[in-house]
């Protein structure tokens, strides 16, 4: 007996029902009980049609407001050492192995202090010192120590660092310097990582994060979406991060850089990016979820608003390491319009 063909309206109705089912489950599980979605559930969220996007973003916003509150943490970043990195992260124009135009350069301590001052003037509570390296050598650790001391003499701001993979001795040194939070991104799902980086392993990054946490520093760990990963791998990444239990997850969207292996990849669509923001919020209901690089090209001004009303509760203001961001004033005005208070420094100590 021949089976009757499935009519399009039947498929649409089935998709609508499945979308309603996962949203109802997420509402009960995450919003009401504070329990994160598991990998299969996150995947179902990522597979939702655009018809469910508004409802999904509202749910993610409700989860953020209930479990994190209305405050938004603002951070600025500065590159102490730019370019010339020996690693082959395929998305990164700072690798010395690619033909991208970024070249090795250092900034001096006075410039670092001035950057911290300008960041503090925006109302930011976090200032992150970044270096394009596999891991810090003695020269870099000395520069970081001098920079932190100089900043502390003139600026009231929390200091974070992102210096690559660390030894236990370096972790202890940074903790002794009073580094508040350490950023070291896993970048993508474990199963996709070998397609993104070949000069070191996912496990090496994980080990640095373990030592950072054990030393008492906050863990900042996220990655980049749109690097050729499947939806299944995107769900895998979200739940890998949830298992790590980081204090903060920066969400970047690939901004393809000329001269890198990923320079020709397509930019993630705005709807896929917003769906991912909401899905990561439902996998990480109590975590600081930060808008980071690539949101300008992926989402634009309207998307930035939708993201902040769809699960985001932290932003990097100003420029990134090698790409331009939104003017800090634009983000601060947006937060004011949305009646989202900026997290105060004395609340974050």
mmCIF file of C-alpha atoms in Angstrom:
data_model
loop_
_atom_site.group_PDB
_atom_site.id
_atom_site.type_symbol
_atom_site.label_atom_id
_atom_site.label_comp_id
_atom_site.label_asym_id
_atom_site.label_seq_id
_atom_site.Cartn_x
_atom_site.Cartn_y
_atom_site.Cartn_z
ATOM 1 C CA UNK A 1 0.000 0.000 0.000
ATOM 2 C CA UNK A 2 1.473 3.341 -1.057
ATOM 3 C CA UNK A 3 1.839 5.927 1.714
ATOM 4 C CA UNK A 4 0.112 9.237 1.048
ATOM 5 C CA UNK A 5 2.545 12.109 0.478
ATOM 6 C CA UNK A 6 3.036 14.553 3.329
ATOM 7 C CA UNK A 7 1.458 17.896 2.483
ATOM 8 C CA UNK A 8 3.468 21.084 3.212
ATOM 9 C CA UNK A 9 0.848 22.278 5.690
ATOM 10 C CA UNK A 10 1.294 19.040 7.643
ATOM 11 C CA UNK A 11 5.052 19.581 7.846
ATOM 12 C CA UNK A 12 4.535 23.180 8.953
ATOM 13 C CA UNK A 13 2.059 22.092 11.608
ATOM 14 C CA UNK A 14 4.445 19.429 12.895
ATOM 15 C CA UNK A 15 7.294 21.957 13.071
ATOM 16 C CA UNK A 16 5.103 24.432 14.924
ATOM 17 C CA UNK A 17 4.077 21.770 17.428
ATOM 18 C CA UNK A 18 7.683 20.681 17.985
ATOM 19 C CA UNK A 19 8.721 24.313 18.462
ATOM 20 C CA UNK A 20 5.996 24.856 21.016
ATOM 21 C CA UNK A 21 7.031 21.654 22.816
ATOM 22 C CA UNK A 22 10.697 22.638 23.278
ATOM 23 C CA UNK A 23 9.793 26.180 24.309
ATOM 24 C CA UNK A 24 7.318 24.884 26.885
ATOM 25 C CA UNK A 25 9.915 22.435 28.186
ATOM 26 C CA UNK A 26 12.535 25.195 28.394
ATOM 27 C CA UNK A 27 10.121 27.500 30.185
ATOM 28 C CA UNK A 28 9.375 24.908 32.845
ATOM 29 C CA UNK A 29 12.900 23.541 33.167
ATOM 30 C CA UNK A 30 15.102 26.627 32.832
ATOM 31 C CA UNK A 31 12.911 29.590 33.726
ATOM 32 C CA UNK A 32 10.938 28.026 36.553
ATOM 33 C CA UNK A 33 13.476 25.562 37.989
ATOM 34 C CA UNK A 34 16.805 27.027 36.836
ATOM 35 C CA UNK A 35 17.961 23.728 35.320
ATOM 36 C CA UNK A 36 20.016 24.095 32.091
ATOM 37 C CA UNK A 37 18.927 22.446 28.878
ATOM 38 C CA UNK A 38 20.928 19.376 27.895
ATOM 39 C CA UNK A 39 22.650 18.915 24.521
ATOM 40 C CA UNK A 40 19.675 17.393 22.691
ATOM 41 C CA UNK A 41 17.377 20.112 24.022
ATOM 42 C CA UNK A 42 19.789 22.880 23.007
ATOM 43 C CA UNK A 43 19.909 21.350 19.522
ATOM 44 C CA UNK A 44 16.111 21.472 19.313
ATOM 45 C CA UNK A 45 16.241 25.164 20.184
ATOM 46 C CA UNK A 46 18.863 25.801 17.498
ATOM 47 C CA UNK A 47 16.627 24.019 14.984
ATOM 48 C CA UNK A 48 13.608 26.247 15.673
ATOM 49 C CA UNK A 49 12.184 28.119 12.704
ATOM 50 C CA UNK A 50 12.225 31.893 12.463
ATOM 51 C CA UNK A 51 8.522 31.830 13.319
ATOM 52 C CA UNK A 52 9.487 30.977 16.898
ATOM 53 C CA UNK A 53 12.381 33.438 17.197
ATOM 54 C CA UNK A 54 10.498 36.250 18.949
ATOM 55 C CA UNK A 55 9.060 33.863 21.528
ATOM 56 C CA UNK A 56 12.464 32.228 22.024
ATOM 57 C CA UNK A 57 14.232 35.543 22.604
ATOM 58 C CA UNK A 58 11.573 36.602 25.098
ATOM 59 C CA UNK A 59 12.021 33.355 27.020
ATOM 60 C CA UNK A 60 15.808 33.778 27.071
ATOM 61 C CA UNK A 61 15.360 37.345 28.309
ATOM 62 C CA UNK A 62 13.017 36.161 31.066
ATOM 63 C CA UNK A 63 15.605 33.549 32.110
ATOM 64 C CA UNK A 64 18.353 36.167 32.195
ATOM 65 C CA UNK A 65 16.231 38.593 34.248
ATOM 66 C CA UNK A 66 15.141 35.925 36.745
ATOM 67 C CA UNK A 67 18.489 34.199 37.273
ATOM 68 C CA UNK A 68 20.968 37.060 36.628
ATOM 69 C CA UNK A 69 19.012 40.262 37.143
ATOM 70 C CA UNK A 70 18.832 43.404 34.983
ATOM 71 C CA UNK A 71 22.412 44.633 35.367
ATOM 72 C CA UNK A 72 24.758 44.605 32.380
ATOM 73 C CA UNK A 73 28.506 44.236 32.888
ATOM 74 C CA UNK A 74 30.590 46.488 30.632
ATOM 75 C CA UNK A 75 34.188 45.674 29.689
ATOM 76 C CA UNK A 76 36.946 47.160 27.548
ATOM 77 C CA UNK A 77 39.889 45.235 26.108
ATOM 78 C CA UNK A 78 43.364 46.207 24.940
ATOM 79 C CA UNK A 79 46.083 44.252 23.184
ATOM 80 C CA UNK A 80 49.413 44.530 24.998
ATOM 81 C CA UNK A 81 51.121 42.407 22.349
ATOM 82 C CA UNK A 82 49.535 42.205 18.900
ATOM 83 C CA UNK A 83 50.322 39.825 16.023
ATOM 84 C CA UNK A 84 53.176 37.415 15.461
ATOM 85 C CA UNK A 85 51.469 34.542 17.291
ATOM 86 C CA UNK A 86 52.960 31.099 16.492
ATOM 87 C CA UNK A 87 49.609 29.298 16.655
ATOM 88 C CA UNK A 88 47.413 28.549 13.628
ATOM 89 C CA UNK A 89 43.915 29.426 14.914
ATOM 90 C CA UNK A 90 42.213 29.567 11.509
ATOM 91 C CA UNK A 91 40.007 32.553 12.364
ATOM 92 C CA UNK A 92 42.762 34.797 13.687
ATOM 93 C CA UNK A 93 44.588 37.519 11.770
ATOM 94 C CA UNK A 94 47.209 37.690 14.527
ATOM 95 C CA UNK A 95 48.772 34.370 13.582
ATOM 96 C CA UNK A 96 52.275 34.768 12.227
ATOM 97 C CA UNK A 97 51.644 31.756 9.977
ATOM 98 C CA UNK A 98 49.118 33.489 7.710
ATOM 99 C CA UNK A 99 49.310 36.281 5.143
ATOM 100 C CA UNK A 100 46.923 38.569 7.039
ATOM 101 C CA UNK A 101 48.105 42.193 7.322
ATOM 102 C CA UNK A 102 48.430 42.283 11.142
ATOM 103 C CA UNK A 103 52.054 42.525 12.248
ATOM 104 C CA UNK A 104 53.713 42.072 15.637
ATOM 105 C CA UNK A 105 53.640 45.129 17.913
ATOM 106 C CA UNK A 106 53.743 46.017 21.618
ATOM 107 C CA UNK A 107 52.196 48.971 23.420
ATOM 108 C CA UNK A 108 53.954 50.764 26.267
ATOM 109 C CA UNK A 109 52.754 51.038 29.863
ATOM 110 C CA UNK A 110 51.561 54.675 29.633
ATOM 111 C CA UNK A 111 49.366 53.727 26.666
ATOM 112 C CA UNK A 112 48.004 50.777 28.619
ATOM 113 C CA UNK A 113 47.111 53.032 31.563
ATOM 114 C CA UNK A 114 45.455 55.552 29.259
ATOM 115 C CA UNK A 115 43.373 52.797 27.698
ATOM 116 C CA UNK A 116 42.275 51.678 31.170
ATOM 117 C CA UNK A 117 41.317 55.275 32.032
ATOM 118 C CA UNK A 118 39.245 55.653 28.877
ATOM 119 C CA UNK A 119 37.570 52.306 29.546
ATOM 120 C CA UNK A 120 36.694 53.333 33.104
ATOM 121 C CA UNK A 121 35.129 56.572 31.823
ATOM 122 C CA UNK A 122 32.528 54.530 29.945
ATOM 123 C CA UNK A 123 31.356 53.041 33.239
ATOM 124 C CA UNK A 124 33.045 49.721 32.554
ATOM 125 C CA UNK A 125 33.965 47.592 35.551
ATOM 126 C CA UNK A 126 36.364 45.284 33.697
ATOM 127 C CA UNK A 127 39.538 45.970 31.726
ATOM 128 C CA UNK A 128 41.141 43.011 29.993
ATOM 129 C CA UNK A 129 44.811 42.891 28.970
ATOM 130 C CA UNK A 130 45.252 40.605 25.974
ATOM 131 C CA UNK A 131 48.339 39.234 24.224
ATOM 132 C CA UNK A 132 48.602 37.262 20.981
ATOM 133 C CA UNK A 133 50.818 34.423 22.183
ATOM 134 C CA UNK A 134 50.757 30.672 22.724
ATOM 135 C CA UNK A 135 51.545 31.445 26.341
ATOM 136 C CA UNK A 136 53.415 34.224 28.163
ATOM 137 C CA UNK A 137 57.201 34.313 28.456
ATOM 138 C CA UNK A 138 59.117 36.146 31.205
ATOM 139 C CA UNK A 139 59.136 39.415 29.262
ATOM 140 C CA UNK A 140 55.377 39.374 28.829
ATOM 141 C CA UNK A 141 54.726 38.441 32.466
ATOM 142 C CA UNK A 142 56.959 41.344 33.540
ATOM 143 C CA UNK A 143 55.065 43.734 31.252
ATOM 144 C CA UNK A 144 51.742 42.524 32.605
ATOM 145 C CA UNK A 145 52.907 42.958 36.202
ATOM 146 C CA UNK A 146 54.169 46.483 35.488
ATOM 147 C CA UNK A 147 50.990 47.348 33.620
ATOM 148 C CA UNK A 148 48.713 46.120 36.394
ATOM 149 C CA UNK A 149 50.676 48.054 39.015
ATOM 150 C CA UNK A 150 50.526 51.242 36.931
ATOM 151 C CA UNK A 151 46.810 50.871 36.258
ATOM 152 C CA UNK A 152 46.045 50.269 39.925
ATOM 153 C CA UNK A 153 47.867 53.484 40.840
ATOM 154 C CA UNK A 154 45.525 55.558 38.682
ATOM 155 C CA UNK A 155 42.324 53.670 37.819
ATOM 156 C CA UNK A 156 39.639 51.989 39.917
ATOM 157 C CA UNK A 157 38.756 49.028 37.717
ATOM 158 C CA UNK A 158 38.853 45.249 37.817
ATOM 159 C CA UNK A 159 41.683 43.768 35.746
ATOM 160 C CA UNK A 160 41.369 40.620 33.664
ATOM 161 C CA UNK A 161 43.964 38.959 31.444
ATOM 162 C CA UNK A 162 44.022 36.786 28.337
ATOM 163 C CA UNK A 163 47.556 35.545 27.721
ATOM 164 C CA UNK A 164 47.122 32.099 26.218
ATOM 165 C CA UNK A 165 48.003 28.799 27.845
ATOM 166 C CA UNK A 166 49.635 28.982 31.265
ATOM 167 C CA UNK A 167 51.901 26.958 33.504
ATOM 168 C CA UNK A 168 50.992 26.501 37.157
ATOM 169 C CA UNK A 169 53.718 28.992 38.111
ATOM 170 C CA UNK A 170 52.243 31.617 35.790
ATOM 171 C CA UNK A 171 48.741 31.008 37.128
ATOM 172 C CA UNK A 172 50.043 31.587 40.649
ATOM 173 C CA UNK A 173 51.846 34.771 39.554
ATOM 174 C CA UNK A 174 48.722 36.226 37.986
ATOM 175 C CA UNK A 175 46.650 35.377 41.026
ATOM 176 C CA UNK A 176 49.239 37.109 43.230
ATOM 177 C CA UNK A 177 49.013 40.197 40.973
ATOM 178 C CA UNK A 178 45.313 40.370 41.805
ATOM 179 C CA UNK A 179 44.026 39.433 38.344
ATOM 180 C CA UNK A 180 40.282 39.218 38.786
ATOM 181 C CA UNK A 181 39.336 37.062 35.830
ATOM 182 C CA UNK A 182 41.232 35.050 33.222
ATOM 183 C CA UNK A 183 39.968 34.624 29.670
ATOM 184 C CA UNK A 184 40.913 31.556 27.691
ATOM 185 C CA UNK A 185 38.390 30.537 25.060
ATOM 186 C CA UNK A 186 37.743 26.950 24.062
ATOM 187 C CA UNK A 187 36.628 28.546 20.756
ATOM 188 C CA UNK A 188 34.340 25.751 19.537
ATOM 189 C CA UNK A 189 33.070 22.241 20.259
ATOM 190 C CA UNK A 190 35.635 19.592 21.111
ATOM 191 C CA UNK A 191 34.655 17.614 17.984
ATOM 192 C CA UNK A 192 35.196 20.653 15.722
ATOM 193 C CA UNK A 193 38.354 21.974 17.396
ATOM 194 C CA UNK A 194 40.852 20.103 15.124
ATOM 195 C CA UNK A 195 39.260 21.877 12.141
ATOM 196 C CA UNK A 196 39.973 25.248 13.774
ATOM 197 C CA UNK A 197 43.392 24.804 15.442
ATOM 198 C CA UNK A 198 46.121 22.223 14.824
ATOM 199 C CA UNK A 199 49.099 23.611 16.785
ATOM 200 C CA UNK A 200 47.640 22.807 20.193
ATOM 201 C CA UNK A 201 44.751 20.783 21.586
ATOM 202 C CA UNK A 202 41.402 21.382 23.182
ATOM 203 C CA UNK A 203 42.676 19.532 26.255
ATOM 204 C CA UNK A 204 45.601 21.948 26.660
ATOM 205 C CA UNK A 205 43.181 24.843 26.815
ATOM 206 C CA UNK A 206 40.965 22.984 29.287
ATOM 207 C CA UNK A 207 43.946 22.372 31.585
ATOM 208 C CA UNK A 208 44.725 26.103 31.760
ATOM 209 C CA UNK A 209 41.113 26.786 32.697
ATOM 210 C CA UNK A 210 41.234 24.162 35.438
ATOM 211 C CA UNK A 211 44.358 25.715 36.983
ATOM 212 C CA UNK A 212 42.844 29.207 36.796
ATOM 213 C CA UNK A 213 39.730 28.088 38.642
ATOM 214 C CA UNK A 214 41.725 26.213 41.273
ATOM 215 C CA UNK A 215 43.771 29.376 41.887
ATOM 216 C CA UNK A 216 40.627 31.333 42.753
ATOM 217 C CA UNK A 217 40.410 33.542 39.659
ATOM 218 C CA UNK A 218 37.130 33.821 37.790
ATOM 219 C CA UNK A 219 36.985 31.813 34.572
ATOM 220 C CA UNK A 220 36.026 33.549 31.330
ATOM 221 C CA UNK A 221 35.613 31.078 28.498
ATOM 222 C CA UNK A 222 33.617 31.238 25.289
ATOM 223 C CA UNK A 223 34.304 31.099 21.602
ATOM 224 C CA UNK A 224 33.314 31.990 18.069
ATOM 225 C CA UNK A 225 30.183 30.905 16.235
ATOM 226 C CA UNK A 226 30.034 30.574 12.468
ATOM 227 C CA UNK A 227 33.325 28.730 11.896
ATOM 228 C CA UNK A 228 31.784 25.967 9.827
ATOM 229 C CA UNK A 229 30.420 24.031 12.799
ATOM 230 C CA UNK A 230 27.137 22.125 12.500
ATOM 231 C CA UNK A 231 24.128 22.871 14.675
ATOM 232 C CA UNK A 232 24.905 19.648 16.518
ATOM 233 C CA UNK A 233 28.406 20.940 17.263
ATOM 234 C CA UNK A 234 27.011 24.308 18.321
ATOM 235 C CA UNK A 235 24.817 22.487 20.840
ATOM 236 C CA UNK A 236 27.809 20.399 21.908
ATOM 237 C CA UNK A 237 29.816 23.578 22.516
ATOM 238 C CA UNK A 238 27.081 25.175 24.625
ATOM 239 C CA UNK A 239 26.845 22.141 26.890
ATOM 240 C CA UNK A 240 30.643 21.731 27.053
ATOM 241 C CA UNK A 241 30.765 25.273 28.431
ATOM 242 C CA UNK A 242 27.950 24.530 30.862
ATOM 243 C CA UNK A 243 29.963 21.574 32.201
ATOM 244 C CA UNK A 244 32.944 23.900 32.725
ATOM 245 C CA UNK A 245 30.736 26.282 34.766
ATOM 246 C CA UNK A 246 32.559 29.479 33.734
ATOM 247 C CA UNK A 247 31.773 32.788 35.392
ATOM 248 C CA UNK A 248 31.562 34.437 31.974
ATOM 249 C CA UNK A 249 31.020 33.278 28.392
ATOM 250 C CA UNK A 250 31.955 35.748 25.631
ATOM 251 C CA UNK A 251 30.055 34.993 22.423
ATOM 252 C CA UNK A 252 31.870 36.040 19.259
ATOM 253 C CA UNK A 253 30.580 35.704 15.707
ATOM 254 C CA UNK A 254 33.095 35.062 12.963
ATOM 255 C CA UNK A 255 34.139 38.215 11.150
ATOM 256 C CA UNK A 256 36.140 36.605 8.323
ATOM 257 C CA UNK A 257 39.648 38.085 8.193
ATOM 258 C CA UNK A 258 41.551 38.377 4.895
ATOM 259 C CA UNK A 259 44.551 36.079 4.673
ATOM 260 C CA UNK A 260 43.252 33.553 7.211
ATOM 261 C CA UNK A 261 41.974 30.044 6.372
ATOM 262 C CA UNK A 262 38.469 31.166 7.368
ATOM 263 C CA UNK A 263 38.667 34.401 5.400
ATOM 264 C CA UNK A 264 36.144 33.213 2.805
ATOM 265 C CA UNK A 265 33.491 31.788 5.145
ATOM 266 C CA UNK A 266 30.058 33.397 5.036
ATOM 267 C CA UNK A 267 28.958 35.586 7.905
ATOM 268 C CA UNK A 268 26.415 33.933 10.187
ATOM 269 C CA UNK A 269 22.857 35.125 9.531
ATOM 270 C CA UNK A 270 21.285 37.421 12.116
ATOM 271 C CA UNK A 271 18.513 34.930 12.903
ATOM 272 C CA UNK A 272 21.008 32.084 13.435
ATOM 273 C CA UNK A 273 23.123 34.325 15.662
ATOM 274 C CA UNK A 274 20.138 35.375 17.780
ATOM 275 C CA UNK A 275 18.928 31.772 18.030
ATOM 276 C CA UNK A 276 22.392 30.825 19.277
ATOM 277 C CA UNK A 277 22.404 33.628 21.862
ATOM 278 C CA UNK A 278 19.101 32.396 23.250
ATOM 279 C CA UNK A 279 20.181 28.748 23.152
ATOM 280 C CA UNK A 280 23.385 29.517 25.070
ATOM 281 C CA UNK A 281 21.355 31.410 27.679
ATOM 282 C CA UNK A 282 19.097 28.399 28.124
ATOM 283 C CA UNK A 283 22.184 26.182 28.527
ATOM 284 C CA UNK A 284 23.839 28.674 30.921
ATOM 285 C CA UNK A 285 21.012 30.339 32.849
ATOM 286 C CA UNK A 286 23.170 31.950 35.576
ATOM 287 C CA UNK A 287 26.319 32.807 33.614
ATOM 288 C CA UNK A 288 27.497 36.221 32.430
ATOM 289 C CA UNK A 289 26.844 35.992 28.690
ATOM 290 C CA UNK A 290 28.810 38.687 26.879
ATOM 291 C CA UNK A 291 28.407 40.153 23.410
ATOM 292 C CA UNK A 292 31.899 40.175 21.914
ATOM 293 C CA UNK A 293 33.479 40.386 18.452
ATOM 294 C CA UNK A 294 31.577 40.158 15.200
ATOM 295 C CA UNK A 295 28.186 41.283 16.458
ATOM 296 C CA UNK A 296 28.365 44.477 14.414
ATOM 297 C CA UNK A 297 28.734 42.725 11.059
ATOM 298 C CA UNK A 298 26.411 39.851 12.031
ATOM 299 C CA UNK A 299 23.616 41.668 13.843
ATOM 300 C CA UNK A 300 23.887 45.410 13.286
ATOM 301 C CA UNK A 301 22.187 47.923 15.564
ATOM 302 C CA UNK A 302 18.782 46.224 15.644
ATOM 303 C CA UNK A 303 20.315 42.846 16.347
ATOM 304 C CA UNK A 304 22.332 44.282 19.223
ATOM 305 C CA UNK A 305 19.088 45.403 20.829
ATOM 306 C CA UNK A 306 17.443 42.036 20.185
ATOM 307 C CA UNK A 307 20.417 40.212 21.702
ATOM 308 C CA UNK A 308 20.388 42.281 24.878
ATOM 309 C CA UNK A 309 16.675 41.546 25.098
ATOM 310 C CA UNK A 310 17.347 37.895 24.258
ATOM 311 C CA UNK A 311 19.705 36.661 26.953
ATOM 312 C CA UNK A 312 22.839 38.839 26.831
ATOM 313 C CA UNK A 313 23.873 40.551 30.079
ATOM 314 C CA UNK A 314 27.365 41.878 29.312
ATOM 315 C CA UNK A 315 29.065 43.727 26.451
ATOM 316 C CA UNK A 316 32.538 44.632 25.284
ATOM 317 C CA UNK A 317 32.472 48.318 24.391
ATOM 318 C CA UNK A 318 34.686 50.047 21.865
ATOM 319 C CA UNK A 319 37.007 48.247 19.474
ATOM 320 C CA UNK A 320 38.242 44.662 19.605
ATOM 321 C CA UNK A 321 41.773 43.390 19.080
ATOM 322 C CA UNK A 322 42.026 43.721 15.293
ATOM 323 C CA UNK A 323 38.510 44.781 14.255
ATOM 324 C CA UNK A 324 36.339 47.831 14.894
ATOM 325 C CA UNK A 325 33.427 47.635 17.299
ATOM 326 C CA UNK A 326 30.501 49.925 17.961
ATOM 327 C CA UNK A 327 31.293 53.265 19.592
ATOM 328 C CA UNK A 328 31.081 52.843 23.369
ATOM 329 C CA UNK A 329 28.552 55.682 23.501
ATOM 330 C CA UNK A 330 26.214 53.774 21.178
ATOM 331 C CA UNK A 331 26.126 50.743 23.459
ATOM 332 C CA UNK A 332 25.742 52.863 26.589
ATOM 333 C CA UNK A 333 22.882 54.829 25.019
ATOM 334 C CA UNK A 334 21.247 51.534 24.033
ATOM 335 C CA UNK A 335 21.457 50.249 27.608
ATOM 336 C CA UNK A 336 19.919 53.494 28.846
ATOM 337 C CA UNK A 337 17.076 53.234 26.321
ATOM 338 C CA UNK A 338 16.439 49.643 27.392
ATOM 339 C CA UNK A 339 16.573 50.661 31.075
ATOM 340 C CA UNK A 340 19.364 48.175 31.711
ATOM 341 C CA UNK A 341 21.588 49.431 34.552
ATOM 342 C CA UNK A 342 25.357 49.095 34.223
ATOM 343 C CA UNK A 343 26.842 46.873 36.908
ATOM 344 C CA UNK A 344 28.635 48.996 39.513
ATOM 345 C CA UNK A 345 32.263 48.334 40.414
ATOM 346 C CA UNK A 346 31.555 47.965 44.118
ATOM 347 C CA UNK A 347 29.016 45.260 43.344
ATOM 348 C CA UNK A 348 31.568 43.217 41.390
ATOM 349 C CA UNK A 349 34.321 43.123 44.031
#
